[in-house]
Short mmCIF file of N, CA and C in Angstrom, two decimals:
data_model
loop_
_atom_site.label_atom_id
_atom_site.label_comp_id
_atom_site.label_asym_id
_atom_site.label_seq_id
_atom_site.Cartn_x
_atom_site.Cartn_y
_atom_site.Cartn_z
N MET A 174 86.25 97.09 94.48
CA MET A 174 85.67 95.92 93.86
C MET A 174 84.70 96.35 92.76
N VAL A 175 84.71 95.61 91.71
CA VAL A 175 83.87 95.89 90.56
C VAL A 175 82.67 94.95 90.60
N GLU A 176 81.51 95.46 90.24
CA GLU A 176 80.29 94.65 90.26
C GLU A 176 80.37 93.52 89.23
N GLN A 177 79.62 92.46 89.49
CA GLN A 177 79.64 91.28 88.63
C GLN A 177 79.23 91.60 87.19
N GLU A 178 78.26 92.50 87.03
CA GLU A 178 77.79 92.85 85.70
C GLU A 178 78.93 93.48 84.88
N VAL A 179 79.73 94.31 85.53
CA VAL A 179 80.86 94.96 84.85
C VAL A 179 81.89 93.91 84.46
N VAL A 180 82.15 92.94 85.34
CA VAL A 180 83.12 91.88 85.05
C VAL A 180 82.65 91.07 83.84
N ARG A 181 81.35 90.74 83.81
CA ARG A 181 80.81 89.99 82.66
C ARG A 181 80.98 90.79 81.37
N ARG A 182 80.70 92.08 81.44
CA ARG A 182 80.80 92.94 80.26
C ARG A 182 82.25 93.00 79.77
N ILE A 183 83.20 93.07 80.70
CA ILE A 183 84.63 93.09 80.34
C ILE A 183 84.96 91.82 79.56
N ARG A 184 84.49 90.67 80.05
CA ARG A 184 84.79 89.40 79.38
C ARG A 184 84.17 89.33 77.99
N VAL A 185 82.92 89.78 77.87
CA VAL A 185 82.22 89.74 76.57
C VAL A 185 82.96 90.60 75.56
N LEU A 186 83.36 91.82 75.98
CA LEU A 186 84.06 92.72 75.06
C LEU A 186 85.43 92.17 74.69
N ALA A 187 86.10 91.51 75.64
CA ALA A 187 87.41 90.91 75.35
C ALA A 187 87.26 89.77 74.35
N GLU A 188 86.22 88.97 74.52
CA GLU A 188 85.98 87.87 73.58
C GLU A 188 85.63 88.39 72.19
N ALA A 189 85.06 89.61 72.14
CA ALA A 189 84.72 90.22 70.85
C ALA A 189 85.96 90.81 70.18
N GLY A 190 87.11 90.75 70.87
CA GLY A 190 88.35 91.21 70.28
C GLY A 190 88.73 92.64 70.63
N TRP A 191 88.05 93.23 71.57
CA TRP A 191 88.38 94.60 71.97
C TRP A 191 89.68 94.61 72.78
N GLY A 192 90.42 95.72 72.72
CA GLY A 192 91.66 95.88 73.49
C GLY A 192 91.36 96.38 74.90
N HIS A 193 92.36 96.27 75.77
CA HIS A 193 92.20 96.67 77.17
C HIS A 193 91.81 98.13 77.31
N LYS A 194 92.47 99.02 76.57
CA LYS A 194 92.17 100.45 76.67
C LYS A 194 90.74 100.75 76.26
N ARG A 195 90.33 100.15 75.16
CA ARG A 195 88.98 100.40 74.63
C ARG A 195 87.92 99.88 75.60
N ILE A 196 88.16 98.70 76.18
CA ILE A 196 87.23 98.13 77.16
C ILE A 196 87.15 99.04 78.38
N ALA A 197 88.31 99.51 78.85
CA ALA A 197 88.36 100.38 80.03
C ALA A 197 87.54 101.65 79.80
N ARG A 198 87.70 102.26 78.61
CA ARG A 198 86.92 103.46 78.29
C ARG A 198 85.43 103.16 78.25
N GLU A 199 85.08 102.07 77.63
CA GLU A 199 83.67 101.70 77.45
C GLU A 199 82.98 101.41 78.79
N VAL A 200 83.66 100.66 79.65
CA VAL A 200 83.07 100.22 80.91
C VAL A 200 83.23 101.27 82.01
N GLY A 201 84.26 102.11 81.89
CA GLY A 201 84.48 103.15 82.90
C GLY A 201 85.32 102.71 84.08
N VAL A 202 86.27 101.83 83.82
CA VAL A 202 87.20 101.40 84.86
C VAL A 202 88.63 101.60 84.35
N ALA A 203 89.59 101.43 85.23
CA ALA A 203 90.99 101.61 84.85
C ALA A 203 91.47 100.45 83.97
N ARG A 204 92.47 100.73 83.14
CA ARG A 204 93.07 99.72 82.27
C ARG A 204 93.59 98.53 83.07
N ASN A 205 94.25 98.84 84.18
CA ASN A 205 94.81 97.77 85.01
C ASN A 205 93.72 96.88 85.60
N THR A 206 92.57 97.47 85.88
CA THR A 206 91.45 96.69 86.40
C THR A 206 90.97 95.70 85.35
N VAL A 207 90.84 96.16 84.11
CA VAL A 207 90.44 95.28 83.01
C VAL A 207 91.45 94.14 82.88
N ARG A 208 92.72 94.48 82.87
CA ARG A 208 93.78 93.48 82.73
C ARG A 208 93.71 92.46 83.88
N ARG A 209 93.52 92.93 85.10
CA ARG A 209 93.49 92.05 86.25
C ARG A 209 92.31 91.06 86.18
N TYR A 210 91.14 91.55 85.80
CA TYR A 210 89.97 90.66 85.71
C TYR A 210 90.09 89.66 84.56
N LEU A 211 90.72 90.06 83.48
CA LEU A 211 90.89 89.12 82.37
C LEU A 211 91.92 88.05 82.71
N ARG A 212 92.97 88.42 83.43
CA ARG A 212 93.98 87.44 83.84
C ARG A 212 93.43 86.46 84.86
N ALA A 213 92.57 86.94 85.76
CA ALA A 213 92.07 86.11 86.86
C ALA A 213 91.15 85.00 86.36
N GLY A 214 90.55 85.18 85.22
CA GLY A 214 89.67 84.14 84.67
C GLY A 214 88.43 83.96 85.53
N SER A 215 88.09 82.70 85.81
CA SER A 215 86.87 82.42 86.58
C SER A 215 87.04 82.76 88.06
N ALA A 216 88.27 82.92 88.53
CA ALA A 216 88.50 83.27 89.93
C ALA A 216 87.95 84.65 90.25
N ALA A 217 87.81 85.50 89.24
CA ALA A 217 87.29 86.84 89.46
C ALA A 217 85.80 86.84 89.73
N ASP A 218 85.12 85.72 89.44
CA ASP A 218 83.68 85.64 89.69
C ASP A 218 83.36 85.67 91.18
N LYS A 219 84.23 85.09 91.97
CA LYS A 219 84.00 85.03 93.42
C LYS A 219 84.93 86.02 94.10
N GLN A 220 84.38 87.13 94.50
CA GLN A 220 85.18 88.15 95.17
C GLN A 220 84.95 88.00 96.67
N VAL A 221 85.97 87.58 97.36
CA VAL A 221 85.85 87.31 98.78
C VAL A 221 86.61 88.37 99.56
N ARG A 222 85.90 88.99 100.47
CA ARG A 222 86.56 89.94 101.36
C ARG A 222 86.96 89.22 102.63
N PRO A 223 88.10 89.56 103.18
CA PRO A 223 88.48 88.92 104.44
C PRO A 223 87.51 89.35 105.54
N LYS A 224 87.21 88.42 106.44
CA LYS A 224 86.29 88.73 107.53
C LYS A 224 86.95 89.72 108.48
N ALA A 225 86.12 90.55 109.07
CA ALA A 225 86.63 91.51 110.04
C ALA A 225 87.17 90.75 111.24
N ARG A 226 88.28 91.20 111.76
CA ARG A 226 88.93 90.53 112.88
C ARG A 226 88.85 91.42 114.10
N ARG A 227 88.33 90.89 115.17
CA ARG A 227 88.24 91.64 116.40
C ARG A 227 89.10 90.95 117.45
N LEU A 228 89.82 91.72 118.22
CA LEU A 228 90.65 91.14 119.27
C LEU A 228 89.78 90.77 120.47
N THR A 229 90.09 89.65 121.10
CA THR A 229 89.38 89.28 122.33
C THR A 229 89.85 90.19 123.45
N GLY A 230 89.20 90.10 124.59
CA GLY A 230 89.58 90.93 125.74
C GLY A 230 91.03 90.72 126.15
N GLU A 231 91.45 89.45 126.19
CA GLU A 231 92.84 89.13 126.54
C GLU A 231 93.82 89.70 125.52
N GLU A 232 93.48 89.52 124.24
CA GLU A 232 94.36 90.01 123.17
C GLU A 232 94.44 91.53 123.20
N GLN A 233 93.31 92.17 123.50
CA GLN A 233 93.32 93.63 123.59
C GLN A 233 94.22 94.09 124.74
N GLN A 234 94.08 93.42 125.87
CA GLN A 234 94.90 93.75 127.03
C GLN A 234 96.39 93.54 126.71
N ARG A 235 96.69 92.46 126.03
CA ARG A 235 98.08 92.17 125.64
C ARG A 235 98.60 93.24 124.68
N ALA A 236 97.74 93.69 123.77
CA ALA A 236 98.13 94.74 122.82
C ALA A 236 98.48 96.02 123.57
N VAL A 237 97.69 96.37 124.57
CA VAL A 237 97.96 97.58 125.36
C VAL A 237 99.26 97.42 126.13
N GLU A 238 99.49 96.24 126.70
CA GLU A 238 100.75 95.98 127.42
C GLU A 238 101.95 96.15 126.50
N LEU A 239 101.86 95.57 125.31
CA LEU A 239 102.96 95.69 124.34
C LEU A 239 103.14 97.14 123.90
N TRP A 240 102.04 97.84 123.70
CA TRP A 240 102.09 99.25 123.27
C TRP A 240 102.80 100.09 124.32
N ASN A 241 102.51 99.83 125.60
CA ASN A 241 103.15 100.56 126.69
C ASN A 241 104.62 100.17 126.85
N GLY A 242 104.94 98.93 126.55
CA GLY A 242 106.28 98.43 126.81
C GLY A 242 107.17 98.37 125.60
N ALA A 243 107.33 97.18 125.06
CA ALA A 243 108.30 96.91 124.00
C ALA A 243 108.08 97.74 122.74
N ALA A 244 106.83 98.01 122.40
CA ALA A 244 106.54 98.72 121.14
C ALA A 244 106.73 100.22 121.26
N GLU A 245 106.83 100.73 122.47
CA GLU A 245 107.04 102.16 122.72
C GLU A 245 106.04 103.04 121.97
N GLY A 246 104.76 102.66 122.00
CA GLY A 246 103.72 103.48 121.41
C GLY A 246 103.54 103.33 119.91
N ASN A 247 104.05 102.26 119.32
CA ASN A 247 103.95 102.06 117.87
C ASN A 247 103.05 100.87 117.57
N ALA A 248 101.88 101.14 116.94
CA ALA A 248 100.90 100.08 116.66
C ALA A 248 101.42 99.07 115.64
N VAL A 249 102.26 99.49 114.71
CA VAL A 249 102.81 98.57 113.71
C VAL A 249 103.69 97.53 114.41
N VAL A 250 104.47 97.99 115.38
CA VAL A 250 105.32 97.07 116.14
C VAL A 250 104.46 96.13 116.98
N VAL A 251 103.38 96.66 117.58
CA VAL A 251 102.46 95.82 118.36
C VAL A 251 101.89 94.72 117.48
N LYS A 252 101.49 95.07 116.25
CA LYS A 252 100.94 94.08 115.31
C LYS A 252 101.96 92.98 115.06
N ALA A 253 103.21 93.36 114.83
CA ALA A 253 104.26 92.37 114.56
C ALA A 253 104.50 91.48 115.78
N LEU A 254 104.50 92.07 116.97
CA LEU A 254 104.72 91.29 118.19
C LEU A 254 103.54 90.34 118.45
N LEU A 255 102.33 90.81 118.18
CA LEU A 255 101.16 89.94 118.33
C LEU A 255 101.21 88.80 117.32
N ALA A 256 101.67 89.08 116.11
CA ALA A 256 101.79 88.04 115.08
C ALA A 256 102.78 86.96 115.52
N GLN A 257 103.85 87.37 116.21
CA GLN A 257 104.82 86.39 116.72
C GLN A 257 104.18 85.49 117.78
N GLU A 258 103.17 86.04 118.48
CA GLU A 258 102.47 85.26 119.50
C GLU A 258 101.30 84.48 118.92
N GLY A 259 101.11 84.58 117.59
CA GLY A 259 100.05 83.82 116.93
C GLY A 259 98.72 84.55 116.81
N VAL A 260 98.70 85.84 117.08
CA VAL A 260 97.46 86.62 116.98
C VAL A 260 97.52 87.44 115.70
N GLU A 261 96.60 87.16 114.77
CA GLU A 261 96.56 87.89 113.51
C GLU A 261 95.56 89.02 113.60
N ALA A 262 96.01 90.24 113.33
CA ALA A 262 95.13 91.41 113.34
C ALA A 262 95.77 92.48 112.47
N SER A 263 94.94 93.33 111.91
CA SER A 263 95.46 94.42 111.08
C SER A 263 95.98 95.54 111.98
N VAL A 264 96.74 96.43 111.38
CA VAL A 264 97.27 97.57 112.13
C VAL A 264 96.12 98.42 112.65
N ARG A 265 95.09 98.60 111.84
CA ARG A 265 93.94 99.41 112.25
C ARG A 265 93.22 98.79 113.44
N THR A 266 93.14 97.46 113.48
CA THR A 266 92.52 96.77 114.61
C THR A 266 93.33 97.02 115.88
N VAL A 267 94.64 96.96 115.76
CA VAL A 267 95.52 97.22 116.90
C VAL A 267 95.37 98.68 117.33
N GLN A 268 95.29 99.60 116.38
CA GLN A 268 95.12 101.01 116.72
C GLN A 268 93.84 101.23 117.51
N ARG A 269 92.77 100.56 117.11
CA ARG A 269 91.51 100.68 117.85
C ARG A 269 91.65 100.10 119.26
N ALA A 270 92.41 99.03 119.39
CA ALA A 270 92.58 98.38 120.69
C ALA A 270 93.34 99.26 121.68
N VAL A 271 94.30 100.02 121.20
CA VAL A 271 95.13 100.85 122.10
C VAL A 271 94.69 102.31 122.11
N GLU A 272 93.59 102.62 121.43
CA GLU A 272 93.16 104.01 121.28
C GLU A 272 92.93 104.72 122.61
N GLU A 273 92.23 104.07 123.54
CA GLU A 273 91.93 104.71 124.83
C GLU A 273 93.22 105.01 125.60
N ARG A 274 94.13 104.05 125.62
CA ARG A 274 95.40 104.24 126.34
C ARG A 274 96.23 105.34 125.67
N ARG A 275 96.20 105.37 124.34
CA ARG A 275 96.94 106.40 123.60
C ARG A 275 96.41 107.79 123.96
N ARG A 276 95.09 107.92 124.07
CA ARG A 276 94.50 109.21 124.44
C ARG A 276 94.88 109.61 125.86
N GLN A 277 94.92 108.64 126.77
CA GLN A 277 95.32 108.93 128.15
C GLN A 277 96.75 109.45 128.20
N VAL A 278 97.63 108.79 127.47
CA VAL A 278 99.04 109.20 127.44
C VAL A 278 99.17 110.59 126.83
N HIS A 279 98.44 110.83 125.74
CA HIS A 279 98.49 112.14 125.08
C HIS A 279 97.98 113.24 126.01
N ALA A 280 96.88 112.97 126.73
CA ALA A 280 96.32 113.95 127.65
C ALA A 280 97.31 114.28 128.76
N ALA A 281 98.01 113.27 129.25
CA ALA A 281 99.00 113.49 130.30
C ALA A 281 100.18 114.32 129.78
N GLN A 282 100.54 114.13 128.52
CA GLN A 282 101.66 114.87 127.95
C GLN A 282 101.33 116.34 127.74
N VAL A 283 100.10 116.64 127.35
CA VAL A 283 99.75 118.02 127.04
C VAL A 283 99.18 118.77 128.24
N ALA A 284 98.94 118.06 129.35
CA ALA A 284 98.39 118.72 130.53
C ALA A 284 99.38 119.75 131.06
N THR A 285 98.86 120.90 131.44
CA THR A 285 99.72 121.94 131.99
C THR A 285 99.46 122.09 133.48
N VAL A 286 100.48 122.46 134.19
CA VAL A 286 100.38 122.68 135.62
C VAL A 286 100.56 124.17 135.87
N ARG A 287 99.65 124.74 136.64
CA ARG A 287 99.73 126.17 136.92
C ARG A 287 100.97 126.46 137.75
N PHE A 288 101.69 127.49 137.33
CA PHE A 288 102.90 127.90 138.01
C PHE A 288 102.51 128.87 139.12
N GLU A 289 102.63 128.44 140.38
CA GLU A 289 102.20 129.26 141.51
C GLU A 289 103.35 130.11 142.03
N THR A 290 103.04 131.36 142.36
CA THR A 290 104.03 132.27 142.94
C THR A 290 103.42 132.95 144.16
N LYS A 291 104.27 133.54 144.98
CA LYS A 291 103.80 134.30 146.15
C LYS A 291 103.32 135.66 145.67
N PRO A 292 102.43 136.31 146.43
CA PRO A 292 101.95 137.64 146.03
C PRO A 292 103.10 138.63 145.89
N GLY A 293 103.09 139.37 144.79
CA GLY A 293 104.11 140.39 144.54
C GLY A 293 105.44 139.86 144.05
N GLN A 294 105.57 138.57 143.87
CA GLN A 294 106.86 137.99 143.48
C GLN A 294 107.12 138.09 141.98
N GLN A 295 106.08 137.98 141.16
CA GLN A 295 106.31 137.94 139.72
C GLN A 295 105.18 138.63 138.97
N MET A 296 105.59 139.28 137.85
CA MET A 296 104.63 139.90 136.94
C MET A 296 105.13 139.65 135.53
N GLN A 297 104.21 139.34 134.63
CA GLN A 297 104.58 139.12 133.24
C GLN A 297 104.14 140.32 132.42
N VAL A 298 105.06 140.85 131.61
CA VAL A 298 104.79 142.05 130.83
C VAL A 298 105.02 141.73 129.36
N ASP A 299 104.14 142.26 128.51
CA ASP A 299 104.27 142.05 127.09
C ASP A 299 103.69 143.24 126.35
N PHE A 300 104.18 143.48 125.15
CA PHE A 300 103.62 144.51 124.29
C PHE A 300 102.83 143.85 123.17
N GLY A 301 101.74 144.50 122.79
CA GLY A 301 100.97 144.08 121.63
C GLY A 301 100.71 145.30 120.79
N GLU A 302 100.22 145.11 119.59
CA GLU A 302 99.92 146.26 118.74
C GLU A 302 98.59 146.07 118.05
N LYS A 303 97.93 147.20 117.81
CA LYS A 303 96.61 147.17 117.17
C LYS A 303 96.46 148.46 116.38
N LYS A 304 95.90 148.36 115.18
CA LYS A 304 95.62 149.55 114.39
C LYS A 304 94.21 150.00 114.72
N VAL A 305 94.09 151.28 115.13
CA VAL A 305 92.79 151.84 115.51
C VAL A 305 92.56 153.14 114.76
N LEU A 306 91.32 153.55 114.68
CA LEU A 306 90.94 154.78 114.01
C LEU A 306 90.92 155.90 115.05
N LEU A 307 91.84 156.86 114.94
CA LEU A 307 91.89 158.02 115.83
C LEU A 307 91.80 159.29 115.00
N GLY A 308 90.78 160.07 115.22
CA GLY A 308 90.63 161.33 114.47
C GLY A 308 90.51 161.10 112.98
N GLY A 309 89.91 159.99 112.57
CA GLY A 309 89.73 159.71 111.15
C GLY A 309 90.95 159.10 110.48
N GLN A 310 92.03 158.88 111.23
CA GLN A 310 93.25 158.28 110.67
C GLN A 310 93.52 156.93 111.33
N LEU A 311 94.07 156.03 110.53
CA LEU A 311 94.44 154.72 111.05
C LEU A 311 95.82 154.84 111.71
N VAL A 312 95.85 154.58 113.02
CA VAL A 312 97.09 154.75 113.80
C VAL A 312 97.43 153.42 114.48
N LYS A 313 98.74 153.08 114.46
CA LYS A 313 99.19 151.88 115.15
C LYS A 313 99.40 152.24 116.61
N VAL A 314 98.68 151.54 117.49
CA VAL A 314 98.77 151.78 118.92
C VAL A 314 99.43 150.56 119.56
N PHE A 315 100.38 150.80 120.44
CA PHE A 315 101.06 149.72 121.16
C PHE A 315 100.42 149.58 122.52
N LEU A 316 100.16 148.36 122.91
CA LEU A 316 99.50 148.10 124.18
C LEU A 316 100.46 147.40 125.12
N LEU A 317 100.61 147.96 126.30
CA LEU A 317 101.39 147.32 127.36
C LEU A 317 100.41 146.46 128.15
N VAL A 318 100.69 145.18 128.24
CA VAL A 318 99.83 144.27 128.99
C VAL A 318 100.67 143.67 130.10
N ALA A 319 100.21 143.85 131.34
CA ALA A 319 100.92 143.32 132.50
C ALA A 319 99.95 142.43 133.28
N VAL A 320 100.44 141.25 133.68
CA VAL A 320 99.61 140.31 134.44
C VAL A 320 100.37 139.92 135.70
N LEU A 321 99.72 140.10 136.86
CA LEU A 321 100.32 139.66 138.11
C LEU A 321 100.14 138.15 138.20
N SER A 322 101.22 137.43 138.44
CA SER A 322 101.18 135.97 138.40
C SER A 322 100.34 135.37 139.51
N PHE A 323 100.31 135.97 140.69
CA PHE A 323 99.56 135.39 141.80
C PHE A 323 98.05 135.57 141.62
N SER A 324 97.62 136.81 141.38
CA SER A 324 96.18 137.10 141.33
C SER A 324 95.61 137.07 139.92
N ARG A 325 96.47 137.04 138.93
CA ARG A 325 96.07 137.10 137.52
C ARG A 325 95.38 138.42 137.18
N ARG A 326 95.65 139.45 137.97
CA ARG A 326 95.10 140.77 137.69
C ARG A 326 95.76 141.30 136.43
N LEU A 327 94.97 141.97 135.60
CA LEU A 327 95.42 142.43 134.30
C LEU A 327 95.47 143.95 134.27
N PHE A 328 96.57 144.48 133.70
CA PHE A 328 96.71 145.92 133.52
C PHE A 328 97.08 146.15 132.05
N VAL A 329 96.34 147.06 131.39
CA VAL A 329 96.59 147.36 129.98
C VAL A 329 96.67 148.86 129.82
N ARG A 330 97.69 149.32 129.06
CA ARG A 330 97.82 150.75 128.79
C ARG A 330 98.28 150.92 127.35
N ALA A 331 97.71 151.92 126.66
CA ALA A 331 98.03 152.16 125.25
C ALA A 331 99.09 153.25 125.12
N PHE A 332 100.02 153.07 124.16
CA PHE A 332 101.08 154.03 123.86
C PHE A 332 101.19 154.17 122.35
N LEU A 333 101.79 155.29 121.91
CA LEU A 333 102.02 155.49 120.49
C LEU A 333 103.38 154.95 120.07
N ASN A 334 104.26 154.66 121.04
CA ASN A 334 105.60 154.11 120.77
C ASN A 334 105.82 152.87 121.62
N GLN A 335 106.84 152.12 121.24
CA GLN A 335 107.19 150.93 122.02
C GLN A 335 108.64 151.07 122.47
N ARG A 336 108.82 151.93 123.46
CA ARG A 336 110.16 152.18 124.00
C ARG A 336 110.21 151.75 125.45
N GLY A 337 111.40 151.57 125.94
CA GLY A 337 111.58 151.18 127.34
C GLY A 337 110.99 152.19 128.29
N ASP A 338 111.13 153.49 127.97
CA ASP A 338 110.56 154.53 128.83
C ASP A 338 109.04 154.38 128.93
N ASP A 339 108.41 153.98 127.82
CA ASP A 339 106.96 153.85 127.80
C ASP A 339 106.49 152.74 128.75
N TRP A 340 107.14 151.60 128.66
CA TRP A 340 106.64 150.51 129.51
C TRP A 340 107.04 150.70 130.97
N ARG A 341 108.15 151.44 131.23
CA ARG A 341 108.48 151.75 132.62
C ARG A 341 107.47 152.73 133.20
N GLU A 342 106.97 153.62 132.34
CA GLU A 342 105.95 154.57 132.77
C GLU A 342 104.65 153.84 133.11
N GLY A 343 104.36 152.78 132.34
CA GLY A 343 103.14 152.00 132.55
C GLY A 343 103.21 151.26 133.85
#
């Protein structure tokens, strides 16, 4: 929105015969803005913003129900379904209404469950590599990392090669 003083200045310059581009440069707004305010005439004097819309408790609950059900997690669809029921709200308002439920669903999706095993049943082995300074030279060292799945005990051993014989030795 442009301040009233700028709108008045646009009109004065237009009445003086200035072109849209020249007015835009002078006032510091876009050409299309100048054009829009000149076309609007006196209607541009009253700039009305729509009032913020908040959903009632019932409407919020209905939005969450729709989000869980028919809308399948899509706030734009929830907005359309609410509009069919006579409830007018922006997409952002609907997003705020279902935000807590959306976070709960997301947390449940990313939650991990620890994989339990019996003692001695499983071990995870992996190789890693690191460049270290040995005797003044930069040498690539391979690290064998083994983790027992039951106790989470860690075993690490360094090698100069990454061969099957090396990790069997570890």
